[in-house]
Coordinates of C-alpha atoms and ligand atoms in Angstrom, one line a residue:
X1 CA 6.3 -2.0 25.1
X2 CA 9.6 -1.0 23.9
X3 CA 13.0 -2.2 22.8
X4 CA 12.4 -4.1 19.6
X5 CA 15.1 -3.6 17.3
X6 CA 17.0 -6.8 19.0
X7 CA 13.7 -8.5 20.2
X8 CA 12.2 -10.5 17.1
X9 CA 10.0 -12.5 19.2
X10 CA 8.7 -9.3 20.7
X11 CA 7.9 -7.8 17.1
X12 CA 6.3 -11.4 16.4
X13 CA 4.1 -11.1 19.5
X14 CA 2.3 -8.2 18.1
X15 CA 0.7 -9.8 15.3
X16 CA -1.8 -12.2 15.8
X17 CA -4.0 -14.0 13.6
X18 CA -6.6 -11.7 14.2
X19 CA -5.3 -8.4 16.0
X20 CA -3.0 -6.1 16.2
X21 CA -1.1 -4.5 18.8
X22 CA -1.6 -0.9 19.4
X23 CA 2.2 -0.8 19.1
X24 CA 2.3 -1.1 15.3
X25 CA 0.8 2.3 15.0
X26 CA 2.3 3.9 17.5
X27 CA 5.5 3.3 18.4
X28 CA 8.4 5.2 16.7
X29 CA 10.9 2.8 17.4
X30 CA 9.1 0.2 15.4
X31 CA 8.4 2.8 12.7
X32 CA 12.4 3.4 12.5
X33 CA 12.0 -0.6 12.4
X34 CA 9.4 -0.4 9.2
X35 CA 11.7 2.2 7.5
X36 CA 14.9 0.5 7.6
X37 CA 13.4 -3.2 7.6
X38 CA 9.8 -3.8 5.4
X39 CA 10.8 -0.3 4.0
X40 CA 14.0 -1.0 2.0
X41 CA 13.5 -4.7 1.1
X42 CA 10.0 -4.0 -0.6
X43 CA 9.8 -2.9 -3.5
X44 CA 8.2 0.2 -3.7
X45 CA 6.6 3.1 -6.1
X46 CA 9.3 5.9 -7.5
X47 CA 7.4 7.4 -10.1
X48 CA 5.8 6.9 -13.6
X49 CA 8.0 6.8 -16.4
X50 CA 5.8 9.4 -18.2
X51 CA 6.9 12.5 -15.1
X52 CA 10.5 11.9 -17.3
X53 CA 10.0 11.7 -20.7
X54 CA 13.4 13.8 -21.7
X55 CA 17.0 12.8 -20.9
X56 CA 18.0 14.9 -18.3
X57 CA 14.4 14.9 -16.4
X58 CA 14.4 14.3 -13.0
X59 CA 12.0 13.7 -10.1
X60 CA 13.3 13.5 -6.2
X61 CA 11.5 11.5 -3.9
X62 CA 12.3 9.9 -0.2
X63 CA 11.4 6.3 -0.4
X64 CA 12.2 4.9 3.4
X65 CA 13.2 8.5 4.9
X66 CA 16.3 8.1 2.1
X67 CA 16.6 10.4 -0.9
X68 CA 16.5 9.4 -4.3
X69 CA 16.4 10.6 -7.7
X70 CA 14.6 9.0 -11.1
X71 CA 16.5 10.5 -13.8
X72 CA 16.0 9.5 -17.7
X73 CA 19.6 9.1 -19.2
X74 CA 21.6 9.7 -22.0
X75 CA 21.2 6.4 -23.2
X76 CA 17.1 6.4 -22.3
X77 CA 16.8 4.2 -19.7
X78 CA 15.3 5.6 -16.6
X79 CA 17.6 5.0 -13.3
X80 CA 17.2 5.3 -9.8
X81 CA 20.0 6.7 -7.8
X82 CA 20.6 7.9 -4.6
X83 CA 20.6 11.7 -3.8
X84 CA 23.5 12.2 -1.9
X85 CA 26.7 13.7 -3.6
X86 CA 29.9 10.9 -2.9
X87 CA 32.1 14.0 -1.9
X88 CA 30.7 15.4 1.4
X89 CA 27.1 14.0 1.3
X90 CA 25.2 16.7 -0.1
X91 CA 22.1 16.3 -2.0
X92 CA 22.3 16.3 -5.5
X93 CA 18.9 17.7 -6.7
X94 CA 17.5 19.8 -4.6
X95 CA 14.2 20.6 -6.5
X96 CA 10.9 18.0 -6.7
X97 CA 11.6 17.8 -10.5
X98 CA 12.8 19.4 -13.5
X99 CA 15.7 19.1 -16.1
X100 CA 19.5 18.7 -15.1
X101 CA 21.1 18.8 -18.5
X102 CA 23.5 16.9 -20.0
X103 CA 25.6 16.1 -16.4
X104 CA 24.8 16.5 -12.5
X105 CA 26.7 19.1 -11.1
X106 CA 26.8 19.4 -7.0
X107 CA 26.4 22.8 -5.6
X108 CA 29.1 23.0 -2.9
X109 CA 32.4 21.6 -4.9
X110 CA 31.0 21.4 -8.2
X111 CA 31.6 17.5 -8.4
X112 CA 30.2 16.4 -11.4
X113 CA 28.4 13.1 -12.8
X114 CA 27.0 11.7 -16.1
X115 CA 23.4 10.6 -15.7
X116 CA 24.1 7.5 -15.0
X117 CA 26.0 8.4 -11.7
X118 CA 29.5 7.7 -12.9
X119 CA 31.8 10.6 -11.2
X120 CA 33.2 12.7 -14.6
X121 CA 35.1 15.5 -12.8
X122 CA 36.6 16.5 -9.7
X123 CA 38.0 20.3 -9.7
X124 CA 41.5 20.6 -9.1
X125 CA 42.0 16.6 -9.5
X126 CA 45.7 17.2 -8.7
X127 CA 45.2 17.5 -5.4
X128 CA 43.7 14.1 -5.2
X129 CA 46.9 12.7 -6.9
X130 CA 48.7 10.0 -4.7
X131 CA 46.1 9.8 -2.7
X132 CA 44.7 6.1 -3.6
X133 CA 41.5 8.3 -4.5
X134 CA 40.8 5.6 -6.8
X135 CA 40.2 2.9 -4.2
X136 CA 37.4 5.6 -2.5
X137 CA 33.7 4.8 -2.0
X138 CA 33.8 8.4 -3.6
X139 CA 35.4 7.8 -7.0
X140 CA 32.4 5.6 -7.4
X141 CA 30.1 7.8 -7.9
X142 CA 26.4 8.1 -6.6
X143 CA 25.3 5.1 -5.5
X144 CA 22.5 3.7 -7.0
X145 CA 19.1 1.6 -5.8
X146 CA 20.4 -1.9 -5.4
X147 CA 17.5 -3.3 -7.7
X148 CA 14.7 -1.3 -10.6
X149 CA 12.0 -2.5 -12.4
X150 CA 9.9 -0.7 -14.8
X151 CA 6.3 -2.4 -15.3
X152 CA 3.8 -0.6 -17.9
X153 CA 6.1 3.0 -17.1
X154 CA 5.3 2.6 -13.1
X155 CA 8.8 3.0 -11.8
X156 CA 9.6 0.3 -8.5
X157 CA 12.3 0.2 -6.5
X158 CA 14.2 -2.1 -3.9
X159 CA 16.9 -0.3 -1.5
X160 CA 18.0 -3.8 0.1
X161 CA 20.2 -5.9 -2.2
X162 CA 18.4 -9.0 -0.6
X163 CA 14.5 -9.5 -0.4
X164 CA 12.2 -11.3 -3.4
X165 CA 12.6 -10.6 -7.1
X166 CA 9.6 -8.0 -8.7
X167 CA 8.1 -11.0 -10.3
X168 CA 8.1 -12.8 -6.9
X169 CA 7.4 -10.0 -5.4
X170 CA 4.1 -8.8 -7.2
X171 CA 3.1 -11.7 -8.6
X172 CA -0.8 -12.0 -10.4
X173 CA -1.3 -8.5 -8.7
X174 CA -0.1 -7.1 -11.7
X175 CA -3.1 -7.4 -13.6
X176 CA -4.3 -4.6 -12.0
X177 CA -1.5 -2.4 -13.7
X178 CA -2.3 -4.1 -17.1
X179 CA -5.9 -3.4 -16.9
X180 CA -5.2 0.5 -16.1
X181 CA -2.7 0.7 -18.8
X182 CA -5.0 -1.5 -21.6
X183 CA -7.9 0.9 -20.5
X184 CA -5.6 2.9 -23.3
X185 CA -6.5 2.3 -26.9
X186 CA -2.5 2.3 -27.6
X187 CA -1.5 0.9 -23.6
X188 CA -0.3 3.5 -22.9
X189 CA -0.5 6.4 -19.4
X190 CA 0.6 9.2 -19.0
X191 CA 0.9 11.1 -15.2
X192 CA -1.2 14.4 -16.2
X193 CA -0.1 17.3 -13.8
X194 CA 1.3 17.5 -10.3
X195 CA -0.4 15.4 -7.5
X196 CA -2.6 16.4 -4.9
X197 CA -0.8 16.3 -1.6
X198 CA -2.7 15.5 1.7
X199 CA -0.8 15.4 4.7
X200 CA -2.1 13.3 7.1
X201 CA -1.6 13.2 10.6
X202 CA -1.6 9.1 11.5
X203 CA 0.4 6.3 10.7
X204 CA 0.8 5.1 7.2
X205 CA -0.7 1.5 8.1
X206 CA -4.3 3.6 8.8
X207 CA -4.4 4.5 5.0
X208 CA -3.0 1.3 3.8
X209 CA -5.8 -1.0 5.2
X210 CA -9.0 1.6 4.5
X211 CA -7.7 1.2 1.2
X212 CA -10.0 -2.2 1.2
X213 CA -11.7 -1.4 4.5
X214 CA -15.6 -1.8 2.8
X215 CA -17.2 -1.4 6.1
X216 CA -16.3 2.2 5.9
X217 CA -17.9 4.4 3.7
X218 CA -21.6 4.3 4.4
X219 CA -21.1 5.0 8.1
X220 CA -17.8 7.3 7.8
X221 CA -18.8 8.6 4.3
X222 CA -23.0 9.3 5.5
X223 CA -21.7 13.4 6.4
X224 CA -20.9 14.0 2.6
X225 CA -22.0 11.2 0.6
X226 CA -25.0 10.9 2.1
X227 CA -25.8 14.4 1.9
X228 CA -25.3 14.6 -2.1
X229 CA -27.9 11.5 -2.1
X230 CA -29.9 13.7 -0.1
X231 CA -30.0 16.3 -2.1
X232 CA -30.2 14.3 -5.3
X233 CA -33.1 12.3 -4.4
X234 CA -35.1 16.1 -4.3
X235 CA -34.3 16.8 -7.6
X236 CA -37.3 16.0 -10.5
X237 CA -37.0 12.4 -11.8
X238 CA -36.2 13.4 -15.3
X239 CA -33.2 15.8 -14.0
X240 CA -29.6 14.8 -16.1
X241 CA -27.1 13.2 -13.6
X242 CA -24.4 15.4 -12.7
X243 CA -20.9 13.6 -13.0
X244 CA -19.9 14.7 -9.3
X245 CA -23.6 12.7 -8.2
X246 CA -22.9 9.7 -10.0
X247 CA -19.4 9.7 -8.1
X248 CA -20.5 10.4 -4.7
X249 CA -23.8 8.0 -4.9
X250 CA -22.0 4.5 -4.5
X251 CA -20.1 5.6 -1.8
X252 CA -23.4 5.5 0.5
X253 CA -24.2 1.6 -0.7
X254 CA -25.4 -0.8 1.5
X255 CA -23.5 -3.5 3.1
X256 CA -25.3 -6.0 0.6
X257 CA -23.1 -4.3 -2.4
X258 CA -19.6 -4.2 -0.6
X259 CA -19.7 -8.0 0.2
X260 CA -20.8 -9.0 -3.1
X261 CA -18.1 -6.9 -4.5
X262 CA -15.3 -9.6 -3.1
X263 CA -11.8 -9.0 -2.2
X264 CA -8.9 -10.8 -3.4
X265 CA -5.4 -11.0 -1.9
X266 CA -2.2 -11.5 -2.8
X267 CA 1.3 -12.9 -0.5
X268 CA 3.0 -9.8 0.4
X269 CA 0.1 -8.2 1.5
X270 CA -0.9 -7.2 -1.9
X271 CA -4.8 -7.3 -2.7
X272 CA -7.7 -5.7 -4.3
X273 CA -11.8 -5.2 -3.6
X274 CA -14.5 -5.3 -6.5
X275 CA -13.7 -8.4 -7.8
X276 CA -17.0 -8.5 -9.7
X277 CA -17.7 -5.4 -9.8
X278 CA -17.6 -2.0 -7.7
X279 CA -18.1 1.7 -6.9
X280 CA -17.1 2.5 -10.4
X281 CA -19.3 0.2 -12.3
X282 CA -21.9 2.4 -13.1
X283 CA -20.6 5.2 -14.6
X284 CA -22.8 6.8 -17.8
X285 CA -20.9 4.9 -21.0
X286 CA -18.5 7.2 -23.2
X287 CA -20.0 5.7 -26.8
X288 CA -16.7 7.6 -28.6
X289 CA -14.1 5.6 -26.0
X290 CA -15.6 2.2 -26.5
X291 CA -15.9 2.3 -30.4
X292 CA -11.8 3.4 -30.2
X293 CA -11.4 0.2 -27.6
X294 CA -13.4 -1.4 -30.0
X295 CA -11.1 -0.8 -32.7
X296 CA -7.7 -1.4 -31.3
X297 CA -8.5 -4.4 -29.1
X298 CA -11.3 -6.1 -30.6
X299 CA -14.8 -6.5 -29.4
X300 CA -14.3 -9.3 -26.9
X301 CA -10.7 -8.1 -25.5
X302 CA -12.4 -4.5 -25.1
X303 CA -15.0 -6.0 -23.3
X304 CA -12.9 -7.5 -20.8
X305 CA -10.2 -4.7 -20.4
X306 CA -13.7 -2.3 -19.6
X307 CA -15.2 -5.0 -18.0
X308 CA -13.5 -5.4 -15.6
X309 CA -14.1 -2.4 -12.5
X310 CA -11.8 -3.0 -9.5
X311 CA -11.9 -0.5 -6.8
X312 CA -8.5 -0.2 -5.1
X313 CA -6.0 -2.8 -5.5
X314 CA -3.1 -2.0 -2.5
X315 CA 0.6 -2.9 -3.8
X316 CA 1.9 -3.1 -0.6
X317 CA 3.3 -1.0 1.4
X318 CA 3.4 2.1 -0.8
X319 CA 0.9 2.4 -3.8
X320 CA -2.3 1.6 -4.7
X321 CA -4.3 1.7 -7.6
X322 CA -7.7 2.5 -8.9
X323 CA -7.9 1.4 -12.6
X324 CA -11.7 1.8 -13.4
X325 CA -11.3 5.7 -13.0
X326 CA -7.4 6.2 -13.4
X327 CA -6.0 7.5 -10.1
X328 CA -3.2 6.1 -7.9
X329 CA -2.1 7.4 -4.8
X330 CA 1.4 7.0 -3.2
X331 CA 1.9 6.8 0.2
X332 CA 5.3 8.4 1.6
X333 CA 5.7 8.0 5.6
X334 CA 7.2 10.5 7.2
X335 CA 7.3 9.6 10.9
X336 CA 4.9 7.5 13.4
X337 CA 2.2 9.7 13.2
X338 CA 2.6 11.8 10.1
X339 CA 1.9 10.3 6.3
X340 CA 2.0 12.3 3.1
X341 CA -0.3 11.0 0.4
X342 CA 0.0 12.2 -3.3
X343 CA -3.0 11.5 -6.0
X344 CA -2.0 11.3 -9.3
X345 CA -4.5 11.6 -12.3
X346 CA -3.9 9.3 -15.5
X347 CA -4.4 10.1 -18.3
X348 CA -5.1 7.1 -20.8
X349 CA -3.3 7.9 -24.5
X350 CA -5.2 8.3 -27.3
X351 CA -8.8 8.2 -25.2
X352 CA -10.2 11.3 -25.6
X353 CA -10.7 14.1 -23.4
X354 CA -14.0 13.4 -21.4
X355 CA -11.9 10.3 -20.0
X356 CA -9.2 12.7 -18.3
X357 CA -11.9 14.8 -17.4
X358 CA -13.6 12.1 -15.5
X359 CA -10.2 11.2 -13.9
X360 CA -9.5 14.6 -12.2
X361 CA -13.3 15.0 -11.4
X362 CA -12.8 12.0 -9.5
X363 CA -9.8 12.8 -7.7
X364 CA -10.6 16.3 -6.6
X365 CA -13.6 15.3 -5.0
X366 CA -12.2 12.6 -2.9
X367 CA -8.7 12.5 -2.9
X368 CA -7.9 16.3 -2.7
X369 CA -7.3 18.3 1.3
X370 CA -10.1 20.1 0.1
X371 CA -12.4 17.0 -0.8
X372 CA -15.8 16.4 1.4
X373 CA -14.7 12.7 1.3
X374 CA -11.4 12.5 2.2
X375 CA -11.4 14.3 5.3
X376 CA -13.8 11.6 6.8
X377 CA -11.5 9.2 6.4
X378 CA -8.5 11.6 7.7
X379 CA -10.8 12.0 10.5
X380 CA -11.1 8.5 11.5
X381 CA -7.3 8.3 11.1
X382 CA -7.0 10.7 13.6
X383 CA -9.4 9.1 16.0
X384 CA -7.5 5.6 16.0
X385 CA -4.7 7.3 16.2
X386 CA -5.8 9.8 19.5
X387 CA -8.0 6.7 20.8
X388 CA -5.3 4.3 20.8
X389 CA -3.6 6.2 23.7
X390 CA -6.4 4.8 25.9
X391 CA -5.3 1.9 28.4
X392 CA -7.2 -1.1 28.8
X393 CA -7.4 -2.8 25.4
X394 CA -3.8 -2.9 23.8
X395 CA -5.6 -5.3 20.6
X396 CA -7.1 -3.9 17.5
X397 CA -9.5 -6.7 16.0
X398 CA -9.2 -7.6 12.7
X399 CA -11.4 -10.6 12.8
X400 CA -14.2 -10.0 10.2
X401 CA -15.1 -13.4 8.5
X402 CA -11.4 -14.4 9.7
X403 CA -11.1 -18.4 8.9
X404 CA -8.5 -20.7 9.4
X405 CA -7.7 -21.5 5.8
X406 CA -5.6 -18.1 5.7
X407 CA -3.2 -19.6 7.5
X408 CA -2.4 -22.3 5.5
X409 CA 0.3 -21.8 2.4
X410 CA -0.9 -19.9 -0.9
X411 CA -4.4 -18.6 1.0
X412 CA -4.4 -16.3 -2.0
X413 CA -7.6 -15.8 -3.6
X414 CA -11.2 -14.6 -3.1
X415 CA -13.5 -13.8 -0.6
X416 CA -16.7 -12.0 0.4
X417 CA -15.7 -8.0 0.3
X418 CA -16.4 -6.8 3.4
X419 CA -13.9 -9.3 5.5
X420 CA -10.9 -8.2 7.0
X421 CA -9.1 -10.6 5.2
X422 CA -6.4 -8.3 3.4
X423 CA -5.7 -6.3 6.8
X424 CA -4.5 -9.8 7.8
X425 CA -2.5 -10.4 4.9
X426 CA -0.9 -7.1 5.1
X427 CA 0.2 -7.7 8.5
X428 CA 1.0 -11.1 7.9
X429 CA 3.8 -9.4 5.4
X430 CA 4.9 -6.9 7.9
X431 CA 5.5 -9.4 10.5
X432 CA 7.6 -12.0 8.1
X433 CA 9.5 -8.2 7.0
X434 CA 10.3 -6.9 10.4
X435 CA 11.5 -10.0 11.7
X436 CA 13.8 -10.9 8.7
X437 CA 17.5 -10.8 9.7
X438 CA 19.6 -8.9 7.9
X439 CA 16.7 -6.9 6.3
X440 CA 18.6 -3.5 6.8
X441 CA 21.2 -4.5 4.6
Ligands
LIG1 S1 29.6 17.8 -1.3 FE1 29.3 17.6 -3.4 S2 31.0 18.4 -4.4 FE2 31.4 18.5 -2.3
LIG2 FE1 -13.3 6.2 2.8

């Protein structure tokens, strides 16, 4: 199929209650669509406030193929502007991160700007006299994201100035961001060191829905975790439990565990498995972390804050979240078939050390290019993403434990964990995105 940009119904046709269209993966005309459309009126993940604590720190990201900048001020606050000088277009910053002093300074004409974008000088400003150089989209400066909002130091932001508030937007989802930042004794995170950077070569969407996809891991994970169980179980009862075996061990659980576990979802395709409990409830306690939880929270509120284990929440389209073990990953699209994922380690202030430790254990050995985990999901990327160039069947199902009360209003809420529901939310928010007029604006 083809020519969507103008065709609404046509974009409507490929979602249905149960399927997709092979389309929505493949197609680079409709992933110019999700860039300019779902991409800029979401609100999505910038940074953490903690990558800038200094005014005059800087990170640069693309959020929707469009380059930004977060940048700590003089005043503080942390902004979101975009990088693009308003003299001839050049980029600003050119490095990932780093410090820019007291004012921005562009290095072809040596424009320069306080950190809050406002233009301060212009060499040679004669030359612009009597030139009505005040009326000029370039006198205002660089522009900035048309809405920010900073929840628990995660940094969001919205490049359409129309589409739902952050409140409306997120909603009860949020508790997943309060539960990783009260996992601190003083609620507080801090991003520890650079991320791990996987390319991956298939759509975005593919990483998105595994994110909850609990049908997965002890088929596609059976190579590596499977092997490490293997090799455990020959080990002498009474041998200590290595930190790497009790990671890789509940990847391989049955079915049994994952639908117990439960899924909830959100509206705008937001949602999270191991509602009562998940892959990282079993981890050996840390006596020292919960006598400090203990102490700041109280016994029953530390209960709950530790209590509670969920194993990836999705904020739609471009974070997600693992709380119980204190890693995110941020998914930046880069074109139909080509997604760049970066895993960030936490680390929780005031915990001590054995808790980062944990963290960056965790994320090496299944987030990382070099992890015996990730790759098997990379490699089932790459199969949908080869396979879906076969003719014949254009649909793929999403019809696990599908039920007709998702289709009515607020179908937010629970269910067993190994349904497909959240693939069908998620869609269910692309379609309603992509089909908004006047999204691009
Ligand atoms: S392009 Fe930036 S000063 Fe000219
Ligand atoms: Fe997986």
């Amino acid at each position: 199929m083809s020519g969507y940009r103008h065709n609404p119904t046509a974009i409507r046709a490929l979602v249905r209650e149960d399927a997709v269209h092979r389309d929505v993966y493949t197609n680079p005309e409709l992933f110019d669509l999700e860039m300019e459309r779902l991409w800029r009126s979401a609100w999505i993940y910038v940074g953490h406030d903690s990558q800038v604590p200094a005014v005059g720190d800087f990170l640069t990201v693309n959020i929707a193929r469009q380059p930004v900048l977060m940048l700590r001020g003089s005043d503080g606050g942390v902004r979101v502007l975009l990088n693009r000088c308003a003299h001839k277009g050049a980029k600003i910053l050119g490095a990932g991160s780093g410090n820019c002093g007291k004012l921005l300074r562009c290095s072809y004409h040596g424009w320069t700007y306080t950190l809050d974008g406002a233009l301060r000088t212009v060499p040679v400003k004669t030359g612009y006299a009597d030139t009505r150089f005040a009326e000029s989209e370039a006198s205002k400066g660089l522009s900035s994201a048309a809405a920010i909002a900073i929840y628990r130091g995660f940094v969001f932001a919205r490049l359409s100035r129309s589409g739902a508030s952050f409140e409306d937007y997120f909603g009860d989802s949020l508790s997943s961001i309060d539960n990783l930042a009260d996992r601190s004794p003083v609620g507080r995170l801090e991003v520890s060191g650079a991320p791990l950077r996987y390319m991956h070569n298939s759509n975005w969407k593919m990483f998105v829905e595994n994110l909850n996809d609990t049908m997965h891991p002890m088929v596609a994970h059976e190579s590596s975790a499977g092997t490490a169980r293997d090799l455990w179980q020959s080990q002498p009862p009474e041998t200590a439990k290595p930190m790497v075996i009790e990671q890789f061990l509940p990847f391989v659980s049955n079915y049994d565990f994952f639908d117990k576990m439960g899924v909830k979802i959100y509206d705008h395709g937001h949602s999270y498995t191991g509602v009562n409990f998940s892959i990282h409830s079993s981890y050996s306690a840390i006596p020292e972390y919960a006598a400090q939880m203990e102490a700041a929270y109280g016994a029953v509120r530390a209960q709950a804050i530790l209590g509670e284990s969920r194993h990836n929440t999705v904020y739609y389209p471009s974070l997600t979240v693992k709380g119980a073990i204190q890693t995110i990953r941020v998914v930046r699209p880069i074109a139909v078939d080509r997604t760049l994922i970066e895993s960030f380690t936490l680390r929780l202030v005031g915990a001590p050390s054995a808790l980062l430790e944990r963290s960056a254990t965790y994320n090496r050995l299944i987030n990382a290019p070099t992890s015996v985990v990730g790759h098997d999901d990379l490699y089932c990327y790459r199969a949908i993403q080869e396979g879906l160039a076969a003719n014949g069947n254009e649909w793929v199902n999403l019809q696990r434990n599908y039920s007709d009360r998702e289709k009515e209003p607020g179908a937010a809420g629970s269910y067993n964990g190994t349904s497909e529901v959240s693939m069908r939310g998620q869609f269910r928010a692309w379609a309603a995105a992509m089909t908004v007029d006047g999204a691009g604006s």
